Coordinates of C-alpha atoms and ligand atoms in Angstrom, one line a residue:
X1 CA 50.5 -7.4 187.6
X2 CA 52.7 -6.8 184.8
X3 CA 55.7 -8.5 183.9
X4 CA 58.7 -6.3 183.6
X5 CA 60.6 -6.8 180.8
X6 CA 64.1 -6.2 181.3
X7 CA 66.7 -8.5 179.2
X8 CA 65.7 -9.8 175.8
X9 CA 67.4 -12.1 173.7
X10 CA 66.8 -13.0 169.9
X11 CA 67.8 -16.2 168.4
X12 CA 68.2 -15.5 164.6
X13 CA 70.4 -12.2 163.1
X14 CA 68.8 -12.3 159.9
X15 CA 66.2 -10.2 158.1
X16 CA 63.7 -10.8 160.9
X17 CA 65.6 -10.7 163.7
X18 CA 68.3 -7.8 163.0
X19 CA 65.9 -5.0 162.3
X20 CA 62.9 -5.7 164.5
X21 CA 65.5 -6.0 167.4
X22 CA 67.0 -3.0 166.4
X23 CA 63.9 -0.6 166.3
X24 CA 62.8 -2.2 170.0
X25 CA 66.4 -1.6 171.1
X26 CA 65.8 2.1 169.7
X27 CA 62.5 2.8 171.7
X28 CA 62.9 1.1 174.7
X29 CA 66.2 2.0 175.8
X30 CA 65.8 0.9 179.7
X31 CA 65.2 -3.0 177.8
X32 CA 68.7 -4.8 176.9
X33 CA 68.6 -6.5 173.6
X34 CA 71.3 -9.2 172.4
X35 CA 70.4 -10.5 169.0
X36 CA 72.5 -14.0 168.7
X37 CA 73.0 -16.6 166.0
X38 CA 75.5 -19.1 165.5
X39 CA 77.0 -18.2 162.0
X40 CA 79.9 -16.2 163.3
X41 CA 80.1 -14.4 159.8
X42 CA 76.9 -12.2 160.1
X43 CA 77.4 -11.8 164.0
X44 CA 80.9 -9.8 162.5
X45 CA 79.2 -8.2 160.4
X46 CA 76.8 -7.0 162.8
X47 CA 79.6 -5.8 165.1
X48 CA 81.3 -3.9 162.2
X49 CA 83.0 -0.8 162.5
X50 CA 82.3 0.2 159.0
X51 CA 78.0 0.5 158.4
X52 CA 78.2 -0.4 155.5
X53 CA 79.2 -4.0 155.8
X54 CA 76.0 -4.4 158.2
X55 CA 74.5 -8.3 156.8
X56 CA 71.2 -7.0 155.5
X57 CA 70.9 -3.7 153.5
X58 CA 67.6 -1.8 154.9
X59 CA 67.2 1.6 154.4
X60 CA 67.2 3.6 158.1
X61 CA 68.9 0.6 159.7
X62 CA 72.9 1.7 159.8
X63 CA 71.4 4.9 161.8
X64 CA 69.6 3.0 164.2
X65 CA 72.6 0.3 164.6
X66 CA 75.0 2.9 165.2
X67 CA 72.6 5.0 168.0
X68 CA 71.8 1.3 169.8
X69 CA 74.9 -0.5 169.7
X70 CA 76.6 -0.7 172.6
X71 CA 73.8 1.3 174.8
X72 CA 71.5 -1.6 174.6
X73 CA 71.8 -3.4 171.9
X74 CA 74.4 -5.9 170.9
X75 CA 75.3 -9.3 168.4
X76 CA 76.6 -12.1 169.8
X77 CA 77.6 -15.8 169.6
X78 CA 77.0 -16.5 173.0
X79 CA 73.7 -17.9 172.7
X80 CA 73.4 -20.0 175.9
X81 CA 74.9 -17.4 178.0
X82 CA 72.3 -14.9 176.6
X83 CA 69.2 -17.3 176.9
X84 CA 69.8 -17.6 180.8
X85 CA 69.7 -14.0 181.5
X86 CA 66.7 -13.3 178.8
X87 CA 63.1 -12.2 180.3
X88 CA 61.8 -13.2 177.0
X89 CA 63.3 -14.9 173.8
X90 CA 62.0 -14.5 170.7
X91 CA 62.8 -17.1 168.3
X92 CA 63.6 -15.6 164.4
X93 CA 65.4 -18.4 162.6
X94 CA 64.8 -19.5 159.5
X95 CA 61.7 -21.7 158.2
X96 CA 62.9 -22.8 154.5
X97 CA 60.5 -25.2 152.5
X98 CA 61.4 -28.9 153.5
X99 CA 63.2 -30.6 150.7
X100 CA 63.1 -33.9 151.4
X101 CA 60.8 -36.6 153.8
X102 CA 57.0 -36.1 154.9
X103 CA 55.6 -32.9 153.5
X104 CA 58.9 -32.1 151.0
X105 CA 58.3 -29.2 148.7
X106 CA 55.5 -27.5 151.1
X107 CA 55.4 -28.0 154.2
X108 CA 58.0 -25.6 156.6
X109 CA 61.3 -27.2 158.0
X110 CA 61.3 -26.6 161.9
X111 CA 64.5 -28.5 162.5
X112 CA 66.1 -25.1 163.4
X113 CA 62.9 -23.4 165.2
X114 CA 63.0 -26.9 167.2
X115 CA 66.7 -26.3 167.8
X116 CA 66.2 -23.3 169.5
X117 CA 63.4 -24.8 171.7
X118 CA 65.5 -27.1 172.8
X119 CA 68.2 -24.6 173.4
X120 CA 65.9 -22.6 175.5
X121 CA 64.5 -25.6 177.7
X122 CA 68.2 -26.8 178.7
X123 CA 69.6 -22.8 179.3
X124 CA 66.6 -20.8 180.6
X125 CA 67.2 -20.1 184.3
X126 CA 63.9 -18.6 185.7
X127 CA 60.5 -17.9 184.1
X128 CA 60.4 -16.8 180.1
X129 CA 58.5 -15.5 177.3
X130 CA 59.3 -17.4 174.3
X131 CA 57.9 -15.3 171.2
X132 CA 57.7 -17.3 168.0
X133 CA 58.5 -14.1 165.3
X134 CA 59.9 -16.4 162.1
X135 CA 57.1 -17.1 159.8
X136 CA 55.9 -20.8 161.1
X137 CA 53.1 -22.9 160.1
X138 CA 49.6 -23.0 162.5
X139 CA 50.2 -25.2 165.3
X140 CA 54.3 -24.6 166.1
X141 CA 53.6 -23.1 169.4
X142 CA 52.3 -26.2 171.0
X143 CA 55.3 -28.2 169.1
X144 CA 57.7 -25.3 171.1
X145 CA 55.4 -25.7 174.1
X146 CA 55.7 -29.2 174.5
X147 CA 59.6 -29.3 173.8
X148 CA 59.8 -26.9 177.0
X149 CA 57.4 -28.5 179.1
X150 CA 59.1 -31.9 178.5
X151 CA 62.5 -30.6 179.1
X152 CA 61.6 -29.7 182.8
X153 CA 60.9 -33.4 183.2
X154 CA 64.3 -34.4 181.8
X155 CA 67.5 -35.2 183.8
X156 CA 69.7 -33.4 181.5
X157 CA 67.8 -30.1 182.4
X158 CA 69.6 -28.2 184.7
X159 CA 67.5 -25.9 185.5
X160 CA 63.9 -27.5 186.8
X161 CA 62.6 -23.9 188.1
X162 CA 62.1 -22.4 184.6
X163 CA 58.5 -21.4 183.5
X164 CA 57.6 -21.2 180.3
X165 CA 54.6 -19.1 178.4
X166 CA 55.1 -19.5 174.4
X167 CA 53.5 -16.2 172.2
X168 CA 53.0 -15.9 168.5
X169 CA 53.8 -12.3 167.0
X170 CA 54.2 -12.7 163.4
X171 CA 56.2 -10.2 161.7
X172 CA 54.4 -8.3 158.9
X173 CA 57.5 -6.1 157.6
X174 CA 58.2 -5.9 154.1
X175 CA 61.9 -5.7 152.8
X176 CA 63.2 -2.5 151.9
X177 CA 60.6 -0.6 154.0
X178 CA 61.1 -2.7 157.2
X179 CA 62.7 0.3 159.3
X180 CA 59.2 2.2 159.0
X181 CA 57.0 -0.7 158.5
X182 CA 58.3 -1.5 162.6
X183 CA 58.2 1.8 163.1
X184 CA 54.8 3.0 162.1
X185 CA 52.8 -1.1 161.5
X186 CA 49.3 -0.9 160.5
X187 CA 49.3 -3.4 163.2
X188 CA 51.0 -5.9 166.1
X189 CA 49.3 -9.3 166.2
X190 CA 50.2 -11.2 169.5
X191 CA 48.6 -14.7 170.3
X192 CA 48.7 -16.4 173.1
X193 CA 46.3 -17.7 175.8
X194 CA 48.5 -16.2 179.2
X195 CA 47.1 -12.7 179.7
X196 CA 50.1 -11.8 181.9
X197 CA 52.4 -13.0 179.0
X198 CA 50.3 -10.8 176.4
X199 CA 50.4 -7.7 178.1
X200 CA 54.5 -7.7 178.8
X201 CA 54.6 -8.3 175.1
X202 CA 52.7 -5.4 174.3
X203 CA 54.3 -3.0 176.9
X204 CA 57.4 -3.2 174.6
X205 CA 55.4 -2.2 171.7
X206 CA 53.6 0.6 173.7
X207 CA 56.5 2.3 173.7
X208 CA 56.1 3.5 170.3
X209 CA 53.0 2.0 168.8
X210 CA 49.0 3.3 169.2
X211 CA 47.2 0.3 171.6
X212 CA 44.5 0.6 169.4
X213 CA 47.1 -1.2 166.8
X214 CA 48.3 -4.2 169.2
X215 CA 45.9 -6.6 168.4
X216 CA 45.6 -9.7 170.8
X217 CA 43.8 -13.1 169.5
X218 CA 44.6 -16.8 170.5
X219 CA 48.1 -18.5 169.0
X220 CA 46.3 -20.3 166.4
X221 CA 44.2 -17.3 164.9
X222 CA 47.9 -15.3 164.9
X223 CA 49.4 -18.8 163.0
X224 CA 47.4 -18.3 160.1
X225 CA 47.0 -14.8 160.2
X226 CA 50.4 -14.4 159.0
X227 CA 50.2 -17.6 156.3
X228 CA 46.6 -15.5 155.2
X229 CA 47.8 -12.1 155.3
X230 CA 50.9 -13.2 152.6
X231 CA 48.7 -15.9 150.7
X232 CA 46.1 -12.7 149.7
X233 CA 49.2 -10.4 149.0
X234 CA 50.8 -13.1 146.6
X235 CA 47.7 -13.8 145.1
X236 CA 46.6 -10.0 144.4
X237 CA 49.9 -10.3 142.6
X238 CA 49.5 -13.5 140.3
X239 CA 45.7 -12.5 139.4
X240 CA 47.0 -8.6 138.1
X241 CA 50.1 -10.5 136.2
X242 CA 47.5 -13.1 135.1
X243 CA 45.2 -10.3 133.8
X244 CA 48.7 -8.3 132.6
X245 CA 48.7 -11.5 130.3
X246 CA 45.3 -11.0 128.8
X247 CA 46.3 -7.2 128.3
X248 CA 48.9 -8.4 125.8
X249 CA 47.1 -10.7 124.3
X250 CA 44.0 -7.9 123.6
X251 CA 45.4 -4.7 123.1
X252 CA 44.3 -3.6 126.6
X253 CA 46.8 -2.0 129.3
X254 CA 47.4 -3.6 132.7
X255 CA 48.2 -0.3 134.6
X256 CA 44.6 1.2 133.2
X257 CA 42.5 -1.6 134.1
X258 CA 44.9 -1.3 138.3
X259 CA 43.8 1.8 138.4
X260 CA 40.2 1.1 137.5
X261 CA 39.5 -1.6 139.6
X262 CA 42.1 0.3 142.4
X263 CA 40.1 3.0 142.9
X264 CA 37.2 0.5 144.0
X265 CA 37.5 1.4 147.8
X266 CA 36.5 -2.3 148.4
X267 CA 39.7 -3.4 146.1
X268 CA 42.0 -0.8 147.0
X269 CA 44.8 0.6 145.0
X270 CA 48.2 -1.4 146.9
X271 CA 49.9 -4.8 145.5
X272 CA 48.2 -4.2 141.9
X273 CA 51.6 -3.2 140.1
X274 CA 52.3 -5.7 137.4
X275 CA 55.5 -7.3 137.5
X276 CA 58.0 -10.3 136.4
X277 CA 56.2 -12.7 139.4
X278 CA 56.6 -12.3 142.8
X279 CA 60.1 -13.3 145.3
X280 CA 61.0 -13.4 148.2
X281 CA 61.3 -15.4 151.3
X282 CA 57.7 -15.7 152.0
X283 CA 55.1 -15.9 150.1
X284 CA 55.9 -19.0 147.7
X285 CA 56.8 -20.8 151.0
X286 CA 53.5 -19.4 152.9
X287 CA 51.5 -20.1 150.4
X288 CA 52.7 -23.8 150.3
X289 CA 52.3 -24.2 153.9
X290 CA 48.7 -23.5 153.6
X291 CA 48.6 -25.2 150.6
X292 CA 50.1 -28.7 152.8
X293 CA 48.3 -27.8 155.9
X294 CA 44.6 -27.7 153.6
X295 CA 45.4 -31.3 152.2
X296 CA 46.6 -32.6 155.7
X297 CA 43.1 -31.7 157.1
X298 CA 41.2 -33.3 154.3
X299 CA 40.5 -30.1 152.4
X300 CA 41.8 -30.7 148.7
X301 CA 39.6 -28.0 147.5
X302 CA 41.0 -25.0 149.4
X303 CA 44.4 -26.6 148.7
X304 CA 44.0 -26.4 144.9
X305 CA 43.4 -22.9 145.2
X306 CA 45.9 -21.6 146.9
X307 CA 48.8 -23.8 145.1
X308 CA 47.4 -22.2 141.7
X309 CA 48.9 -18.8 142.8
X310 CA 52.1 -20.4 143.2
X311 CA 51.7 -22.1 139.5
X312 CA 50.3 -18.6 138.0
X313 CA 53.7 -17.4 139.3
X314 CA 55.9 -20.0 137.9
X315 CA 54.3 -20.0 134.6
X316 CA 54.4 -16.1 134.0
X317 CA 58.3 -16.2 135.2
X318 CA 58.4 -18.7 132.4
X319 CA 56.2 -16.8 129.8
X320 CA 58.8 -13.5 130.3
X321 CA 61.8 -15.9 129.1
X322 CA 60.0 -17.4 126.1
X323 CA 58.5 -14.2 124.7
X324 CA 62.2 -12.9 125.0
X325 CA 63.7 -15.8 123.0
X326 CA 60.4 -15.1 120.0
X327 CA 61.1 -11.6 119.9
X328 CA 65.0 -12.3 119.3
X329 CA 63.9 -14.3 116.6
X330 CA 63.7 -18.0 118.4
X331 CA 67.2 -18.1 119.5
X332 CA 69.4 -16.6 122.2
X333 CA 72.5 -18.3 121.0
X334 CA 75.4 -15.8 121.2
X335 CA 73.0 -13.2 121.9
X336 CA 74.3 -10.4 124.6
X337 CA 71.5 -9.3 127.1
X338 CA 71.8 -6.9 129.7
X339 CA 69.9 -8.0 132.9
X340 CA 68.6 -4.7 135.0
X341 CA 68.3 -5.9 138.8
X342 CA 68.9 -9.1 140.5
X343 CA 66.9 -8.5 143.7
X344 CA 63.4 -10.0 144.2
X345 CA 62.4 -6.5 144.4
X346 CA 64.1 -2.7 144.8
X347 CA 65.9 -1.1 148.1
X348 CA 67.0 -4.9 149.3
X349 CA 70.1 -7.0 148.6
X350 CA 67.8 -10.3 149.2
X351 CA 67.6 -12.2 146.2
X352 CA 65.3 -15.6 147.5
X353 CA 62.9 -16.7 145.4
X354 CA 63.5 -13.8 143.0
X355 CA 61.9 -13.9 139.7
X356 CA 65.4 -12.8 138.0
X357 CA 66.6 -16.3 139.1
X358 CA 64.2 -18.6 137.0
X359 CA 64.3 -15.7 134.1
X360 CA 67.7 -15.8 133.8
X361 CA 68.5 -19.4 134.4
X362 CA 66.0 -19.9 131.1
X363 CA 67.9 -17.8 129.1
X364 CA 71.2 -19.1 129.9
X365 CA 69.6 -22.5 128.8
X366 CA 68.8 -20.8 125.6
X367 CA 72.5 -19.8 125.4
X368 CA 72.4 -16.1 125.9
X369 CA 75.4 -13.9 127.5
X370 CA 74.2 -12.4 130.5
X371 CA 75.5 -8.9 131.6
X372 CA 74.3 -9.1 135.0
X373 CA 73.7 -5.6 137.3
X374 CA 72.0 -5.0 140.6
X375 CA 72.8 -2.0 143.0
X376 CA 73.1 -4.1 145.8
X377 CA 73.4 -8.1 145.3
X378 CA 77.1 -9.2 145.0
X379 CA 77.7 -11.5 143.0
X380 CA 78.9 -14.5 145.3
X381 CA 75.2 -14.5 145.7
X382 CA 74.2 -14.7 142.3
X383 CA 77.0 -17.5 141.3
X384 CA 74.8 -19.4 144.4
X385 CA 71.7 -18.8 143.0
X386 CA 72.5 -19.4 139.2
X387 CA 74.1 -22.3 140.2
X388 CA 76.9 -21.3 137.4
X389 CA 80.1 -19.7 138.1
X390 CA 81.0 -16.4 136.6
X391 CA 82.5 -16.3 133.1
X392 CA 86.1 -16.0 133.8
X393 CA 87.0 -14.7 130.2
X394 CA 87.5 -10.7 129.8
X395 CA 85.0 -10.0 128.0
X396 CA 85.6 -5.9 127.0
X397 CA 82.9 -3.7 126.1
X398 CA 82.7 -3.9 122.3
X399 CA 83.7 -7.4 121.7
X400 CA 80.9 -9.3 119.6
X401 CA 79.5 -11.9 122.0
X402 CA 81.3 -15.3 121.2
X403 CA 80.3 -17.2 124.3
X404 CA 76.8 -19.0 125.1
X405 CA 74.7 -19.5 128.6
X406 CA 77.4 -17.5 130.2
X407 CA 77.2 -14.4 132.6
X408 CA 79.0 -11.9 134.0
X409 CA 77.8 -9.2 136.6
X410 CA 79.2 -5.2 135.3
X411 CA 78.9 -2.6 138.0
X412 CA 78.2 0.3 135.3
X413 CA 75.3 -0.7 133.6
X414 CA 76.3 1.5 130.5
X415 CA 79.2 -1.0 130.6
X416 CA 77.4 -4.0 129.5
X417 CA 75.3 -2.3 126.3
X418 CA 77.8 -2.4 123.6
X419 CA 76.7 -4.7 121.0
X420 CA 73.8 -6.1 123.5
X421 CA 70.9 -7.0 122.1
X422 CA 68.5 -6.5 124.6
X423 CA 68.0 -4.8 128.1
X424 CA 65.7 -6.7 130.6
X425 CA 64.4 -4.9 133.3
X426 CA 63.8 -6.7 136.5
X427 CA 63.9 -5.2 139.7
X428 CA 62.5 -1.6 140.1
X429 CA 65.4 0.1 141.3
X430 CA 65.0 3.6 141.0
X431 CA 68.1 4.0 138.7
X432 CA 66.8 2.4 136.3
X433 CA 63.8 4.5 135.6
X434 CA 66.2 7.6 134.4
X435 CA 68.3 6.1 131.8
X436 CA 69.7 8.1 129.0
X437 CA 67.7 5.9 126.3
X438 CA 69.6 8.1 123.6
X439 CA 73.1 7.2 124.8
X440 CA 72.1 3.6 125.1
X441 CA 70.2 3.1 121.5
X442 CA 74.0 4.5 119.9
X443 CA 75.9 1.3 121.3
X444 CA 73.4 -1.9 121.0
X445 CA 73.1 -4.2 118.0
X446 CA 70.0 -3.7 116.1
X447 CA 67.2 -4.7 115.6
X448 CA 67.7 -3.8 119.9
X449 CA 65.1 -4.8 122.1
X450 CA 64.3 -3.2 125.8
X451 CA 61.8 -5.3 128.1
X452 CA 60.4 -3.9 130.9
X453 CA 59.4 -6.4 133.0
X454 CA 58.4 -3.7 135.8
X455 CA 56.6 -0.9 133.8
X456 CA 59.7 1.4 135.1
X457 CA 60.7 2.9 131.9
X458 CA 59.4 5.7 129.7
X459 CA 58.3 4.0 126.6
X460 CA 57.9 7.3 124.4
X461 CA 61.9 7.9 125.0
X462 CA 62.6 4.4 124.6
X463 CA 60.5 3.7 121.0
X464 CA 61.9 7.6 119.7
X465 CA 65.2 6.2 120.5
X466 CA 64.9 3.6 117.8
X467 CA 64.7 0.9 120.3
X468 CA 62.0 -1.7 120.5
X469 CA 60.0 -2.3 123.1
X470 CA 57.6 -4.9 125.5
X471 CA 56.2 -3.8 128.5
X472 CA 54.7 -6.2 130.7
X473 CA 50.8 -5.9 130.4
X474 CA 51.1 -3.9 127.6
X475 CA 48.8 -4.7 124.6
X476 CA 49.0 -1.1 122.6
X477 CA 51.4 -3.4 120.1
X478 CA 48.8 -5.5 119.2
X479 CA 47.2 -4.6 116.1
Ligands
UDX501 C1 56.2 -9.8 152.3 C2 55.0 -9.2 153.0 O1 54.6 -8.0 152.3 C3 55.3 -8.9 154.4 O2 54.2 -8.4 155.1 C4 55.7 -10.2 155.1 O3 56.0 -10.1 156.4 C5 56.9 -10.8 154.3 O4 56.6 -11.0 153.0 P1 58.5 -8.9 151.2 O5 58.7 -10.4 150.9 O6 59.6 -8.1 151.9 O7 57.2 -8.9 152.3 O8 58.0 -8.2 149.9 P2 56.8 -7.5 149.3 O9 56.9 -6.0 149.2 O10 55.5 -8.0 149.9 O11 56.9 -8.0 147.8 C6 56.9 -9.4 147.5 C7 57.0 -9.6 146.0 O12 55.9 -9.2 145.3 C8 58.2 -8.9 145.4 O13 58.9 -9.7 144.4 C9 57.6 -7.7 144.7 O14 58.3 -7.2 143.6 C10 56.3 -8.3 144.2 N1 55.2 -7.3 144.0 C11 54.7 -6.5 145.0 C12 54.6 -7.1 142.7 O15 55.0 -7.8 141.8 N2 53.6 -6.2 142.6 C13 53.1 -5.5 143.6 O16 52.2 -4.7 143.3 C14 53.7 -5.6 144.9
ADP502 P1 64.7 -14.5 158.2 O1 64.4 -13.8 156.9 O2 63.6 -15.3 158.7 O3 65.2 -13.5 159.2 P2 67.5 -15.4 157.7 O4 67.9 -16.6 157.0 O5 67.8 -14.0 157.2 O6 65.9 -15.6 157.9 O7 68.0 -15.4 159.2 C1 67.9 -16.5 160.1 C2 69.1 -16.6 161.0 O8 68.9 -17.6 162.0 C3 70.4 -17.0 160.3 O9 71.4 -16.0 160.5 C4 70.8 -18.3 160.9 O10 72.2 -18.4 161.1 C5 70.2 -18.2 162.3 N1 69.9 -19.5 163.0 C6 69.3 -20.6 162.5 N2 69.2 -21.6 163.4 C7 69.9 -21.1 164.5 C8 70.1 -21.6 165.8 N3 69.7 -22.9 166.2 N4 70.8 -20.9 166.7 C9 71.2 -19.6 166.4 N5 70.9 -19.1 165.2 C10 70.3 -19.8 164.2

C-alpha cells in the first residue's frame, strides 16, 4: 500500500527550498505545502504582495508563486506547528563549509541540518517522511536517523507514537534555470532502504515527471551521488580554464579546442565554456566534502585529486587579477575599472563563492576604483562580500579617479566609463554581450583596456573601436 501524501512541510526558504516547493505545490495541487524558516525577513518576503521583492530571483518562479499561494502553498514561521501536521518533511537548510573545530575548511557544518532533526523528533505527531534535500555529506541520514530514533526514547518527547523513515533526494537544479531544471530534471534520485517510504516520495514526482526518470538506489549511493555529480561538473570547469591558460600562453583558442573535443559524443559539448572560475554554493564546498571524507577513510590519493580542482580554481581567479594589473602597466593605483557582473554566474542574484569576489578584492588591494554593476545583486550584498563599505564620496562621471581600493556600485553601466580604464567582464549577463563599443571607446582614458573574462563580447567591434582587448583563452595575441 501506498502512503498518501497529503501535508508537507519544508524546513529551509532558501534557494533549495522556495523553488522546489513551489513547482510540487504547482503540480500537485490536492498536496498542502508550507515552506518555513526562522528568519522572519525572507518568510516576508515570501508573503509579499509585490513579486518582485520575492528572496531569490529565478526566472518562472514569481508566476508560479503567485498561481500557488494561498491555494496550497504558503511561508511561514510557525515551524513546530507545521512539523506536527506534515506527512513528510523535507529538510533544506543550509550546509556552509565548517570554519572552525574537527574538519574546519572542508568538512560540511550540520549544526543546523541537526537542528532541524531535533525539531522534528520533539514536534512530529504520527508517522513521517523526513527527506534530506540540502546538499549533505555521505552518511547524514543515519546522523538524522539516530537523532529521531533517540528522541522517542527521551522524556522530553511528547510524542512517543511518531515513526520515522529518513530519504535522501538530492537536488540537482542549477541557479537561474531551477524553474525548468524541477520542471523537466534529467533525473530524481531518491535513497532510502523503506520501499513504502520510496514510493510516496515518488508519487509526488509522478505527477509531472517520466518514472523512467525517478531513479531509486540506497541512501548512501544518493549521498555521494550528489557530492560526484558536482565534483565532475566543477572539475570539467577547472581543466577547460586550465587548458584556456595554455591557449594564452600558445597562440591557441579555448572555444576551438571546446568545440573539438565537445563534439566527441563520449565528452559531450555542456560545462566546457571558459570562464573567470567557478561560484556558487556548491561545488567548492562539495568538492571539499569529498575531499575530507577521502582523507577520513585513509584515502590521501583520491583526496589530492579532487582538492586540486578547487586549487586550479583559486589560482586562475588569481591569474585574471594579476594579468589585469601587467596589462595596466604594474599598477592599479588610482586606476578606474568598471566591473561587468557581480553574480557567480547570469539570471541569479546569488553571489556565494563568486569569482567576482576574489577578482575584485585583488584589485582593490592593488588600489584600483571599482565601478561596480550587476542586474540583480544589491549592493548590501556586495558591501558583505567585499568586506569594505561603499565609497561614500560622490564621485560624478568625469571626475579623474583620485581615490584608491575604493568601490562604488552604478546602476547604468555607461555611467561608470568616463575616464575608466578598463571594463572587466564577469558574469555573462546577457546585456552585456550588446554593448555599444563605439559609444564606450569615446569616454575611457586611453590606452583603454576591455577583459572579457566570459568570452561574451564581440572582439572585432571591441579592437575596431580602438579599445584593447584580453579574452580569456585567447592566444591570437601572441605572436
Ligand atoms: C550547480 C549544479 O549545476 C547543480 O546541479 C547543483 O544542484 C548545484 O550546483 P549552480 O551552482 O546553480 O548549480 O551553477 P552551475 O550552472 O552549475 O554553475 C556553477 C559555476 O560554474 C558558475 O560560476 C558558472 O559560471 C561556472 N561555469 C559553468 C563555467 O565557468 N563554465 C561552464 O561551462 C559552466
Ligand atoms: P540553500 O541554497 O541550501 O537553499 P539558503 O541559505 O538559501 O541555502 O537557505 C537555507 C534557509 O534555511 C535559510 O533561509 C535559513 O534561514 C533556513 N534555516 C537554517 N536553519 C534553520 C532551522 N533550524 N529552522 C528553520 N530554518 C532554518
Amino acid at each position: 500500500m501506498t502512503l498518501k501524501i497529503q501535508n508537507i512541510c519544508c524546513i529551509g526558504a532558501g534557494y533549495v527550498g522556495g523553488p522546489t516547493m513551489a513547482v510540487i505545490a504547482k503540480n500537485c495541487p490536492n498536496i498542502k505545502v508550507t515552506v518555513v524558516d526562522n528568519n522572519k525577513e525572507r518568510i516576508d518576503a515570501w508573503n509579499s504582495s509585490d513579486l518582485s521583492k520575492l528572496p531569490i530571483y529565478e526566472p518562472g518562479l514569481d508566476e508560479i508563486v503567485k498561481r500557488c499561494r494561498g491555494r496550497n502553498l504558503s511561508f511561514s514561521t510557525q515551524i513546530n506547528e507545521n512539523i506536527a501536521s506534515a506527512d513528510m518533511v523535507f529538510i533544506s537548510v543550509n550546509t556552509p563549509t565548517k570554519t572552525k573545530g574537527l574538519g574546519a575548511g572542508k568538512a560540511s557544518d550540520l549544526k543546523w541540518v541537526e537542528a532541524c532533526a531535533r525539531q522534528v523528533a520533539i514536534n512530529a505527531k504520527k508517522h513521517t517522511i523526513v527527506v534530506e534535500k540540502s546538499t549533505l555529506p555521505v552518511r547524514t541520514a543515519e546522523v538524522i536517523k539516530t537523532i529521531l530514533e533517540d528522541a522517542q526514547l527521551s522524556s522530553a518527547t511528547p510524542y512517543k507514537n511518531s515513526t520515522f523513515e529518513v530519504l535522501s533526494n538530492p537536488e540537482f537544479l542549477s541557479e537561474g534555470s531551477a524553474i525548468q531544471d524541477l520542471e523537466e530534471p534529467d533525473r530524481v534520485l531518491i535513497g532510502g532502504d523503506n520501499e513504502e517510504a520510496i514510493e510516496a516520495l515518488s508519487q509526488i514526482y509522478k505527477q509531472w515527471v517520466p518514472s523512467k526518470k525517478i531513479l531509486k538506489t540506497n541512501i548512501w549511493s544518493s549521498e555521494l551521488a550528489k557530492l560526484t555529480a558536482n565534483a565532475f561538473l566543477a572539475q570539467r570547469i577547472s581543466s577547460i580554464n586550465a587548458i584556456g591558460a595554455l591557449c594564452e600562453a600558445t597562440g591557441a583558442d579555448v572555444r576551438e579546442v571546446s568545440r573539438a573535443i565537445g563534439s566527441d559524443s563520449r565528452i559531450g559539448s555542456k560545462f566546457l565554456d571558459s570562464g573567470p572560475g567557478f561560484g556558487g554554493s556548491c561545488f567548492k564546498k562539495d568538492i571539499l566534502n569529498l575531499v575530507y571524507l577521502s582523507r577520513y577513510f585513509g584515502l590521501p590519493e583520491v583526496a589530492d585529486f579532487w582538492e586540486g580542482v578547487v586549487f586550479l580554481n583559486t589560482w586562475h581567479q588569481h591569474r585574471i587579477s594579476e594579468l589585469i594589473v601587467k596589462k595596466l602597466f604594474g599598477t592599479l593605483s588610482g586606476k578606474k575599472i568598471v566591473v561587468l557582473g557581480f553574480a557567480f554566474k547570469a539570471n541569479t542574484n546569488d553571489t556565494r563563492e563568486s569569482a567576482a569576489i576574489q577578482i575584485c578584492k585583488d584589485l582593490l588591494q592593488e588600489g584600483a576604483l571599482l565601478f561596480i554593476h550587476d542586474p540583480k545583486v544589491d549592493s548590501k550584498q556586495i558591501e558583505v562580500d567585499l568586506e569594505r563599505p561603499q565609497m561614500n564620496k560622490s564621485i560624478k562621471a568625469g571626475d579623474l579617479p583620485s581615490q584608491s581600493g575604493e568601490w562604488k556600485t552604478i546602476s547604468n553601466l555607461y555611467d561608470g566609463l568616463p575616464n575608466s580604464d578598463a571594463i572587466l567582464i564577469l558574469t555573462e549577463w546577457l546585456e552585456y554581450s550588446n554593448i555599444n563599443w563605439e559609444k564606450v571607446a569615446k569616454t575611457m582614458r586611453r590606452p583603454a583596456w576591455v577583459f572579457d573574462a566570459r568570452s561574451i563580447i564581440n572582439p572585432s567591434q571591441v579592437l575596431q573601436s580602438g579599445l584593447k582587448l584580453w579574452r580569456v583563452g585567447d592566444g591570437s595575441q601572441v605572436h
